[in-house]
């Protein structure tokens, strides 16, 4: 293949050939994904034997490299966009955004400052405004930034909270979160230099919602001890059960106590687009900062997270530096430099995919897709409640449902039920036919489905349940008396 070694370029013809080959592979994948196995299982040894080599000094044929990648690499990756990927929070994605991402990369837009791309900055402003409006945050004073994901959005939020509420001295600062809060928040708190003694993990109630009384007691005690309660993290959809903390009451406490109210809506926030979700998420508009994760339930490909804030100046106050080498591109204040709003200077043009997909499908398509996930989980709940073999452990909430195999005729102990459900998940995973994991609720091992993929059908779910039932029969529990 003719290529210019000195400039790292290909001829026009070869560029097209390679590009079409790639697009054909992606389209074929999108059209056949549901027939594939969602799970890739491989040991380090197997992967090493396929891929481990020294960096090649000599060139290879680009089409062959691509073919190798499509055949060997992409076939050995778990597909979180697969309709039978129920575990964690899947990433359903959508094809229009894939094209948006390809364009952003193809043009290699630097989306850090106004001067380097006014249109990229403007599209980020516009799409952030769409989201501010959706979540009822102030459109004029509010603001936000796209990040690599929810973890980075939470980190950005907590850095902002610390700066605004504590300034430089955070030695007495205390932060509150529930025992269901996503681990990325604890990670962020540690990165920011807080000690263990400054973190209060508040127990949740039976519905996995942060307990208001326990929170109030904890804050009062900390004040008595001369400490400085500065931030509370509320959940708008916990990863485990989809539970939403009592956001309105929490916001009142925060207001009274002068505490920053961060809400982690990484997975659940998007449900604002559906009537049922909007009802559950009442109070979300009271956040000082809010994490949402477009690469989850807004159907964007990885990586795309988002932080929204009530007051845009809180971000600039926290993240603005003025080095001499960026002086020429500072511009005027209405022309936003996103490097002033977060951690990254160089940023990919993430807003483009979001913009293109909403423009193409229309917001109403997103509303329907999100609503259908919520409905599907509710339908599954109703189905399981009718069954003598299945038990709903926690009802469908924001498209998440927790349940376990529990044949009522069998009189199994709790530990046997744990073992059985572990076994079912293990077997399903080993079969690679579905990505179905367990979680632990009130010390019970349960199966968990997160049904946010609009291409997951009722038949997919039935097929998976049948599979589980077949594996359950193979359990060693039945072997000996
Ligand atoms: C997924 C998730 C995160 C982390 O987001 P990433 O995009 O994986 O970094 C944080 N909080 C919640 C509630 C999540 O579901």
XYZ file of C-alpha atoms and ligand atoms in Angstrom:
496
model
C 0.000 0.000 0.000
C 1.555 3.320 -1.026
C 1.964 5.554 1.937
C 4.245 8.403 2.791
C 6.490 7.278 5.604
C 7.813 10.790 6.168
C 4.452 12.437 6.760
C 2.355 9.554 8.044
C -0.146 9.910 5.231
C -1.945 7.654 2.776
C -2.957 8.333 -0.805
C -6.521 9.570 -1.303
C -7.553 6.267 -2.791
C -6.150 4.305 0.119
C -7.745 6.629 2.629
C -11.128 5.951 1.097
C -10.531 2.242 0.879
C -9.538 2.047 4.516
C -12.414 4.287 5.565
C -15.037 2.281 3.686
C -13.621 -0.939 5.058
C -14.015 0.489 8.565
C -17.551 1.764 7.971
C -18.555 -1.590 6.503
C -17.244 -3.304 9.630
C -19.116 -0.939 11.953
C -22.380 -1.185 10.018
C -22.133 -4.969 9.880
C -21.543 -4.980 13.624
C -24.579 -2.799 14.281
C -26.744 -4.990 12.081
C -25.608 -8.325 13.518
C -24.711 -7.458 17.101
C -27.828 -9.080 18.554
C -26.787 -12.417 17.038
C -23.382 -12.298 18.658
C -22.437 -13.350 22.156
C -22.214 -10.281 24.358
C -19.483 -11.632 26.572
C -15.817 -12.057 25.771
C -13.878 -14.274 28.116
C -10.142 -14.718 27.775
C -7.164 -15.153 30.043
C -4.108 -12.932 30.015
C -2.123 -15.849 28.552
C -4.517 -16.243 25.650
C -4.440 -12.520 24.924
C -0.650 -12.392 25.185
C -0.327 -15.251 22.764
C -2.448 -13.384 20.230
C -1.148 -9.856 20.561
C 2.110 -9.602 22.456
C 4.949 -8.373 20.219
C 7.609 -5.702 20.032
C 6.553 -2.444 18.366
C 7.169 -3.096 14.668
C 9.727 -0.820 12.968
C 8.548 -1.826 9.525
C 5.207 -0.916 7.905
C 2.327 -3.268 7.221
C -0.607 -3.078 4.877
C -3.240 -0.821 6.502
C -6.187 -2.892 5.277
C -4.636 -5.997 6.731
C -4.014 -4.301 10.061
C -7.631 -3.201 10.103
C -8.837 -6.658 9.152
C -6.755 -8.193 11.930
C -8.240 -5.726 14.404
C -11.826 -6.373 13.317
C -11.349 -10.133 13.411
C -9.156 -10.605 16.445
C -9.494 -7.576 18.693
C -13.086 -6.469 18.317
C -14.403 -10.019 18.506
C -12.711 -10.407 21.889
C -14.375 -7.493 23.577
C -17.495 -7.631 25.687
C -20.315 -5.717 24.037
C -22.004 -3.392 26.481
C -24.294 -2.203 23.677
C -25.600 -5.745 23.194
C -29.323 -6.174 23.944
C -28.480 -8.965 26.400
C -25.938 -6.922 28.342
C -27.843 -6.337 31.562
C -25.007 -5.888 34.032
C -23.476 -2.701 35.455
C -24.900 0.223 33.526
C -24.728 -0.767 29.860
C -23.835 1.636 27.049
C -26.487 1.288 24.362
C -24.902 3.975 22.107
C -26.295 4.964 18.704
C -24.930 5.040 15.187
C -25.395 8.751 14.459
C -23.184 9.605 17.427
C -20.602 7.136 16.175
C -20.420 9.203 13.003
C -20.247 12.379 15.105
C -17.308 10.927 17.004
C -15.612 9.901 13.772
C -15.981 13.434 12.410
C -14.655 15.018 15.601
C -11.656 12.712 15.413
C -11.287 13.006 11.663
C -11.035 16.783 11.836
C -9.168 16.506 15.142
C -10.962 19.507 16.605
C -9.368 21.005 19.713
C -12.370 21.707 21.896
C -10.554 23.505 24.707
C -10.926 27.169 23.849
C -13.074 29.547 21.868
C -10.257 30.533 19.512
C -9.313 26.948 18.634
C -12.911 26.227 17.624
C -15.699 28.745 18.153
C -18.242 26.327 16.727
C -17.178 23.497 19.009
C -17.401 25.781 22.040
C -20.770 27.088 20.867
C -22.187 23.579 20.363
C -21.048 22.690 23.872
C -22.765 25.832 25.175
C -25.928 24.963 23.245
C -26.099 21.313 24.291
C -25.253 22.177 27.906
C -28.163 24.656 27.767
C -30.452 21.877 26.569
C -29.416 19.840 29.587
C -29.695 22.744 32.048
C -33.224 23.273 30.844
C -34.069 19.589 31.096
C -32.912 19.495 34.715
C -34.475 22.799 35.677
C -31.166 24.470 36.446
C -30.767 28.220 35.804
C -30.093 28.763 32.120
C -28.396 32.111 32.471
C -26.261 31.663 35.552
C -25.902 27.923 35.200
C -23.304 26.128 33.150
C -21.456 22.907 32.715
C -18.870 20.929 30.883
C -18.584 17.602 29.092
C -16.071 15.247 30.631
C -14.704 11.817 29.858
C -17.333 10.198 32.068
C -19.216 10.282 35.345
C -16.102 9.708 37.444
C -14.439 12.793 36.011
C -17.658 14.796 36.382
C -17.880 13.818 40.065
C -14.237 14.726 40.610
C -14.769 18.098 38.933
C -17.868 18.715 41.069
C -16.200 17.842 44.356
C -13.130 19.952 43.555
C -15.506 22.840 42.910
C -17.464 22.233 46.115
C -14.257 22.170 48.132
C -12.967 25.361 46.554
C -16.218 27.306 46.960
C -17.056 26.128 50.477
C -13.597 25.730 52.014
C -11.096 27.782 50.042
C -7.566 26.640 50.809
C -8.108 25.204 54.267
C -10.185 22.063 54.251
C -8.641 20.458 57.311
C -11.937 20.551 59.217
C -14.198 19.919 56.234
C -16.580 16.950 56.302
C -18.411 15.378 53.358
C -21.565 13.218 53.495
C -22.713 10.437 51.211
C -24.788 7.290 51.515
C -23.693 3.670 51.620
C -25.162 3.309 48.109
C -23.175 6.166 46.562
C -21.058 5.184 43.561
C -17.412 4.378 44.305
C -16.169 7.074 41.913
C -17.173 9.656 44.527
C -15.010 8.096 47.225
C -12.210 7.893 44.701
C -12.632 11.593 43.935
C -12.704 12.498 47.641
C -9.428 10.625 48.158
C -7.808 12.196 45.101
C -8.739 15.604 46.493
C -6.736 14.860 49.617
C -9.439 14.291 52.200
C -8.687 11.907 55.038
C -10.873 8.978 56.002
C -12.004 10.852 59.131
C -13.528 13.546 56.926
C -15.908 11.182 55.137
C -19.317 10.275 56.597
C -21.060 7.319 55.021
C -24.707 7.608 56.023
C -26.747 4.386 56.165
C -29.719 4.012 53.841
C -33.242 2.887 54.681
C -35.117 -0.177 53.401
C -35.466 1.423 49.987
C -31.761 2.227 49.800
C -32.390 5.942 50.204
C -30.212 8.105 52.386
C -31.706 8.339 55.849
C -32.550 11.955 56.676
C -32.532 11.532 60.434
C -29.165 9.875 60.481
C -27.800 12.612 58.247
C -29.144 15.386 60.455
C -27.720 13.765 63.586
C -24.376 13.336 61.951
C -24.188 16.960 60.803
C -25.201 18.223 64.249
C -22.574 16.079 65.928
C -19.877 17.258 63.548
C -20.780 20.890 64.207
C -20.580 20.270 67.961
C -17.108 18.903 67.429
C -16.042 22.072 65.645
C -15.944 20.469 62.215
C -17.149 22.015 58.961
C -19.844 20.117 57.036
C -19.292 21.373 53.479
C -20.735 18.930 50.948
C -23.465 16.323 50.590
C -23.700 13.884 47.709
C -27.235 12.789 46.844
C -28.094 9.967 44.470
C -30.411 10.356 41.508
C -30.494 6.675 40.703
C -28.127 4.450 42.664
C -26.283 1.955 40.523
C -27.498 -1.006 42.595
C -31.247 -0.412 42.710
C -32.020 2.855 40.915
C -33.086 4.388 44.222
C -33.392 8.155 44.352
C -32.509 9.905 47.608
C -35.098 12.361 49.018
C -33.633 15.181 46.956
C -36.009 17.974 47.978
C -35.497 17.367 51.697
C -31.769 16.992 51.235
C -31.622 20.298 49.398
C -33.407 21.977 52.307
C -30.894 20.605 54.775
C -28.077 21.793 52.544
C -29.553 25.257 52.323
C -30.040 25.540 56.082
C -26.568 24.245 56.791
C -24.794 26.088 53.972
C -23.649 22.789 52.474
C -22.868 22.214 48.799
C -25.426 19.834 47.276
C -23.930 17.574 44.638
C -26.209 15.054 42.950
C -24.807 12.014 41.204
C -27.267 11.253 38.416
C -24.687 9.549 36.224
C -26.972 6.741 35.228
C -30.416 7.828 36.451
C -30.465 11.508 35.523
C -31.443 10.906 31.912
C -34.794 9.554 33.100
C -35.866 13.220 33.438
C -36.858 12.887 29.799
C -39.692 10.494 30.653
C -42.765 11.374 32.723
C -42.219 8.517 35.199
C -38.573 9.417 35.649
C -39.325 13.089 36.078
C -41.658 12.272 38.933
C -39.072 10.103 40.672
C -36.325 12.671 40.223
C -38.258 15.512 41.796
C -35.879 17.913 43.492
C -32.994 17.285 41.108
C -33.173 20.924 40.031
C -32.047 21.964 43.531
C -28.506 20.697 42.972
C -25.502 22.977 43.176
C -23.838 20.494 40.859
C -25.186 17.506 38.969
C -23.393 14.655 37.242
C -25.033 12.988 34.277
C -23.433 10.483 31.962
C -24.417 10.811 28.301
C -22.554 7.574 27.527
C -25.118 5.679 29.564
C -28.810 6.517 29.207
C -28.402 9.353 26.700
C -27.169 6.679 24.285
C -23.805 8.244 23.433
C -20.719 6.152 22.685
C -17.839 6.230 25.190
C -16.415 8.522 26.525
C -18.870 11.202 27.498
C -19.836 12.432 30.922
C -21.231 15.794 31.928
C -21.194 18.091 34.918
C -23.876 20.753 35.275
C -23.660 23.536 37.855
C -26.137 26.024 39.253
C -23.586 28.825 38.996
C -21.170 28.792 36.120
C -18.762 31.117 37.974
C -18.111 28.413 40.541
C -16.364 26.416 37.836
C -14.295 29.291 36.472
C -13.356 30.317 40.010
C -12.089 26.800 40.642
C -10.351 25.961 37.399
C -9.069 29.184 35.805
C -5.319 29.617 35.511
C -3.725 32.302 33.360
C -0.432 31.066 31.977
C 1.481 33.321 29.568
C 1.290 30.821 26.705
C -2.520 30.969 26.650
C -2.760 34.793 26.895
C -3.427 35.296 23.198
C -6.466 33.050 23.175
C -8.228 34.259 26.326
C -10.764 36.243 24.259
C -13.703 38.020 25.835
C -15.793 36.528 28.607
C -18.859 35.593 26.558
C -16.600 33.407 24.465
C -16.166 30.462 26.767
C -12.875 28.632 27.048
C -13.837 25.241 28.353
C -10.332 24.724 29.701
C -11.381 27.246 32.377
C -14.273 25.055 33.515
C -12.555 21.777 34.257
C -9.408 19.715 34.479
C -8.508 19.211 30.831
C -6.884 21.688 28.466
C -6.914 19.608 25.312
C -10.330 18.056 24.865
C -11.981 16.131 22.073
C -15.123 17.587 20.518
C -17.591 15.537 22.565
C -20.554 17.878 22.127
C -20.729 17.027 18.438
C -22.043 13.506 18.805
C -24.647 14.567 21.330
C -25.717 17.447 19.106
C -25.922 15.348 15.951
C -27.880 12.530 17.540
C -30.454 14.826 19.165
C -30.808 16.805 15.920
C -31.195 13.628 13.880
C -33.560 11.581 16.035
C -35.253 14.433 17.881
C -35.599 14.660 21.642
C -38.906 12.819 21.500
C -37.127 9.677 20.284
C -34.902 9.869 23.359
C -37.964 10.281 25.576
C -39.518 7.173 24.065
C -36.327 5.135 24.278
C -35.908 6.004 27.952
C -39.580 5.383 28.708
C -39.427 1.993 27.035
C -36.565 0.905 29.332
C -38.559 1.877 32.401
C -41.620 0.043 31.069
C -39.620 -3.064 30.214
C -38.266 -3.339 33.759
C -41.801 -2.915 35.135
C -43.105 -5.586 32.799
C -40.368 -7.929 33.996
C -41.266 -7.183 37.608
C -44.920 -8.055 36.991
C -43.890 -11.240 35.190
C -41.566 -12.355 38.006
C -44.216 -11.674 40.641
C -46.492 -14.183 38.869
C -43.864 -16.893 38.980
C -43.330 -19.568 41.619
C -39.627 -19.755 40.843
C -38.679 -16.120 40.935
C -38.730 -13.523 43.651
C -38.542 -9.769 43.154
C -36.052 -8.501 45.726
C -36.307 -4.845 44.809
C -38.943 -3.448 42.467
C -38.195 -1.977 39.061
C -36.855 1.539 39.549
C -35.463 3.668 36.732
C -35.147 0.561 34.553
C -33.154 -1.396 37.145
C -34.588 -4.495 38.766
C -33.175 -6.898 41.356
C -34.522 -10.410 41.691
C -33.472 -13.923 42.525
C -34.239 -17.482 41.666
C -36.234 -18.740 44.611
C -38.449 -21.768 43.980
C -40.980 -21.563 46.780
C -41.536 -25.312 46.935
C -37.935 -25.981 47.821
C -37.452 -24.497 51.297
C -33.920 -23.284 50.659
C -31.914 -21.457 53.297
C -30.545 -17.964 52.674
C -27.048 -19.273 52.092
C -28.352 -21.875 49.636
C -30.235 -19.158 47.780
C -27.078 -17.075 47.640
C -25.138 -20.015 46.313
C -27.810 -20.822 43.750
C -28.030 -17.309 42.357
C -24.261 -16.994 42.240
C -24.182 -20.226 40.334
C -26.822 -19.059 37.860
C -24.973 -15.845 37.101
C -21.674 -17.705 36.766
C -23.155 -20.211 34.356
C -24.870 -17.555 32.263
C -21.624 -15.616 32.025
C -19.671 -18.712 31.160
C -22.124 -19.458 28.355
C -21.394 -15.932 27.087
C -25.050 -15.709 26.064
C -25.888 -12.823 28.362
C -24.097 -10.386 30.613
C -25.980 -10.955 33.844
C -24.217 -10.218 37.110
C -25.155 -10.373 40.758
C -25.114 -7.678 43.366
C -25.672 -7.762 47.076
C -28.749 -6.225 48.716
C -29.321 -6.499 52.476
C -26.729 -9.311 52.493
C -28.598 -11.304 49.853
C -27.018 -12.289 46.572
C -29.377 -11.138 43.837
C -29.449 -10.953 40.071
C -29.613 -7.443 38.666
C -30.803 -6.207 35.296
C -30.320 -2.670 34.058
C -32.654 -2.394 31.078
C -31.705 0.904 29.468
C -30.989 -0.508 26.033
C -33.940 0.362 23.748
C -33.016 -2.575 21.533
C -33.487 -5.106 24.340
C -36.737 -6.952 23.604
C -39.119 -8.851 25.828
C -38.037 -11.980 23.963
C -34.402 -11.295 24.913
C -35.412 -11.205 28.557
C -37.557 -14.326 28.334
C -34.733 -16.154 26.635
C -32.377 -15.112 29.427
C -34.804 -16.207 32.162
C -35.241 -19.587 30.496
C -31.484 -19.911 30.348
C -31.247 -19.106 34.064
C -33.902 -21.679 34.899
C -32.081 -24.333 32.904
C -28.822 -23.595 34.710
C -30.570 -23.537 38.081
C -31.597 -27.168 37.522
C -27.922 -28.090 37.149
C -26.992 -26.772 40.564
C -25.275 -29.201 42.893
C -27.835 -28.210 45.528
C -30.208 -30.780 44.128
C -27.640 -33.555 43.942
C -27.443 -34.706 47.549
C -30.236 -34.902 50.079
C -21.444 4.846 36.083
C -21.587 5.696 37.285
C -20.542 6.555 37.679
C -19.195 6.561 37.008
O -19.263 7.021 35.700
P -18.171 6.608 34.601
O -18.725 7.214 33.373
O -18.133 5.120 34.580
O -16.885 7.201 35.017
C -20.770 7.388 38.754
N -21.953 7.372 39.414
C -22.962 6.545 39.067
C -24.245 6.590 39.837
C -22.806 5.682 37.994
O -23.818 4.847 37.659
